[in-house]
């Protein structure tokens, strides 16, 4: 049978096994989850349905499957589904049933982490803000009002899944569910109300009779039969283990990078580091690893938590746009393949561990006389070491693990990356630099006289807006009897942003940060003699998403004073007028119909004002590449396309290196029409809309850097293994290889660099070294030009001869995809 036909039939079998043909029994023991009587080692990836679009789901799931994943995990977002009590929304990006069915259609398992407190860098931790108004409520504690609402929502989700027969016990793909989220981090804060709530949550979940196990993450005291699971980057080192010998070791969040907040640099986690800790966890009898995130996606609209970027986990194996992030995706795929070659001894053999040196150890699984798998670990972060294992020598690079699926031959080493690297490029499709195509609408700055909501005190921001807007206007008026030249306005706030206007004119602003919670504004102002109007705009950039007693958090303006030569006036206890949100929001000027309710003026026709709305039209870029909105010239605000918010932006908030945290914003193709797309920008500061452009994102370069000491592709290990067992001869076709692959629809059009010898540098910067084969470029061009995929062995004979005997060789190839 041809290999392609064999793989095709295997794929059909695997898809059928998760496609709902009969019920499936899911249990567990101290080794792993057990599905229909078979122990499983499973790799999972987080893909959150509302952080992408239904049109993206099939591709994302297919790429995850191709990367060696068995399970797709998602959180469930309560405030997205029940924005108001008993008003549910499961349409569009909220269609969790459609998402789970797509997972099932592609032959994968699913894990749903219902929470319903989820944190997840999602506004208010996923809790709907209307809970705040329920008398006597205390979130996540032994509190009847909260438990009633929590049980009602969790039951709603479970019953939806049951109605669609999506649990494995019904023949569906869901094999695992989660209740609560990292409660162990806050349990002690609730004192005697914490433990009973924990027990209740576990009993409530189990009582819903889903037929599949439940987990609690970062909850070492998870009540039986709920499984306690680990979150973090190093669970192979930090996880104390299951709290019962009858529970498996599960890793629910292996952070592939880290979420980013405005003002912070991106957190880059290498493919090598992720692979090391996954291999270590599995080597120590771990059985389930979930990558958080496998695809991060986008925090559309106002869904991001406090100070969190609109782009979410862009450094994941699949980036924000769904493109492969190499070498991360490919290196982990190789890791998964290597571990799956070890399944028989790992799941049925005897486990032992032994020291191989001061910082080296081996974890070994022995089955019958043939089945054996070993993980050789070097914990030394600086030295390459040679260890002896079963009378053979093995070289281990610093901080690395070698996987031997037969206890003899190394199939994979976590520190040796043979997968290609790729480069994401931006191409400008349309510059929106025509002044005649932009219009503007200036937001009205309300005064005390314009307001209807009044109070003789400063109201708390979140409880006043009810999360219906990021913005709350605080206004007051007062009489000034003096004509002093200078006054000072002093405002303290626990909101994220503050803009101050005096008598309709902007006078100053300030903002906090993720670490600095309380911004202070102190600015010189000029007052009229007589009545003066002060309008203060308090702004939130997402609601808090973590910590105990979330319902007690406060935001907004705390104190207001006006200091003059003659006196200091404290307006903290005073008559205040309030307006929730902006007038443009109320009129929905970001929609096609709403934008026609106000009078737009030609851009630049009058003096610039902070808080200005901008409008233009643009055509969608040709092709299928992901689209992005370049807002590098703007300050802070929000953007809408055809009425759909693509998220907040805050370009003016610079990192310590002096650059914005994010300038490009994802525009899903499904948001676009072919022509005349309506773009609305709300700009709080001094942005310049003529600098905006519509761009596309694509992979335009692929590069591979492989030496003779690298390992061959993992898939070739099986061939060697069989050959050695049958003939005791080395399989000479198994060599390190450079493998290049352009994205679909693109081929290799140019070899930018090629050197077989000892080239210097890497895929970012490279040069020919002292040893170089002059046939490098023609050999690579012959093998790769015009092709989408090409493979070249790192072998002197491929290049005619050895250009410098005795010198270790490397092949570095950098190619352009067109």
PDB file of N, CA and C in Angstrom, residues 28 202 206 221-226 243-244 247:
ATOM      1  N   UNK A  28     -10.135   7.887  34.082  1.00  0.00           N
ATOM      2  CA  UNK A  28      -8.713   8.147  34.290  1.00  0.00           C
ATOM      3  C   UNK A  28      -8.202   7.268  35.414  1.00  0.00           C
ATOM      4  N   UNK A 202     -16.981  21.860  42.968  1.00  0.00           N
ATOM      5  CA  UNK A 202     -16.642  20.524  42.470  1.00  0.00           C
ATOM      6  C   UNK A 202     -17.871  19.628  42.456  1.00  0.00           C
ATOM      7  N   UNK A 206     -19.604  17.998  39.035  1.00  0.00           N
ATOM      8  CA  UNK A 206     -19.707  16.543  38.886  1.00  0.00           C
ATOM      9  C   UNK A 206     -21.168  16.117  38.832  1.00  0.00           C
ATOM     10  N   UNK A 221      -5.603  21.235  46.091  1.00  0.00           N
ATOM     11  CA  UNK A 221      -6.541  20.523  46.964  1.00  0.00           C
ATOM     12  C   UNK A 221      -7.877  20.267  46.282  1.00  0.00           C
ATOM     13  N   UNK A 222      -7.865  20.132  44.948  1.00  0.00           N
ATOM     14  CA  UNK A 222      -9.109  19.873  44.212  1.00  0.00           C
ATOM     15  C   UNK A 222      -9.810  18.651  44.792  1.00  0.00           C
ATOM     16  N   UNK A 223     -11.089  18.794  45.167  1.00  0.00           N
ATOM     17  CA  UNK A 223     -11.804  17.664  45.781  1.00  0.00           C
ATOM     18  C   UNK A 223     -11.994  16.516  44.789  1.00  0.00           C
ATOM     19  N   UNK A 224     -11.914  15.287  45.286  1.00  0.00           N
ATOM     20  CA  UNK A 224     -12.210  14.130  44.448  1.00  0.00           C
ATOM     21  C   UNK A 224     -13.640  14.210  43.949  1.00  0.00           C
ATOM     22  N   UNK A 225     -13.897  13.768  42.708  1.00  0.00           N
ATOM     23  CA  UNK A 225     -12.970  13.163  41.738  1.00  0.00           C
ATOM     24  C   UNK A 225     -12.351  14.170  40.765  1.00  0.00           C
ATOM     25  N   UNK A 226     -12.436  15.468  41.083  1.00  0.00           N
ATOM     26  CA  UNK A 226     -11.888  16.485  40.195  1.00  0.00           C
ATOM     27  C   UNK A 226     -10.356  16.406  40.210  1.00  0.00           C
ATOM     28  N   UNK A 243      -3.032  15.135  43.495  1.00  0.00           N
ATOM     29  CA  UNK A 243      -3.260  15.019  44.935  1.00  0.00           C
ATOM     30  C   UNK A 243      -3.827  13.665  45.333  1.00  0.00           C
ATOM     31  N   UNK A 244      -3.838  12.761  44.369  1.00  0.00           N
ATOM     32  CA  UNK A 244      -4.253  11.389  44.633  1.00  0.00           C
ATOM     33  C   UNK A 244      -3.488  10.479  43.688  1.00  0.00           C
ATOM     34  N   UNK A 247      -5.079   9.895  40.222  1.00  0.00           N
ATOM     35  CA  UNK A 247      -5.311  10.979  39.267  1.00  0.00           C
ATOM     36  C   UNK A 247      -4.085  11.164  38.384  1.00  0.00           C
TER      37      UNK A 247
END
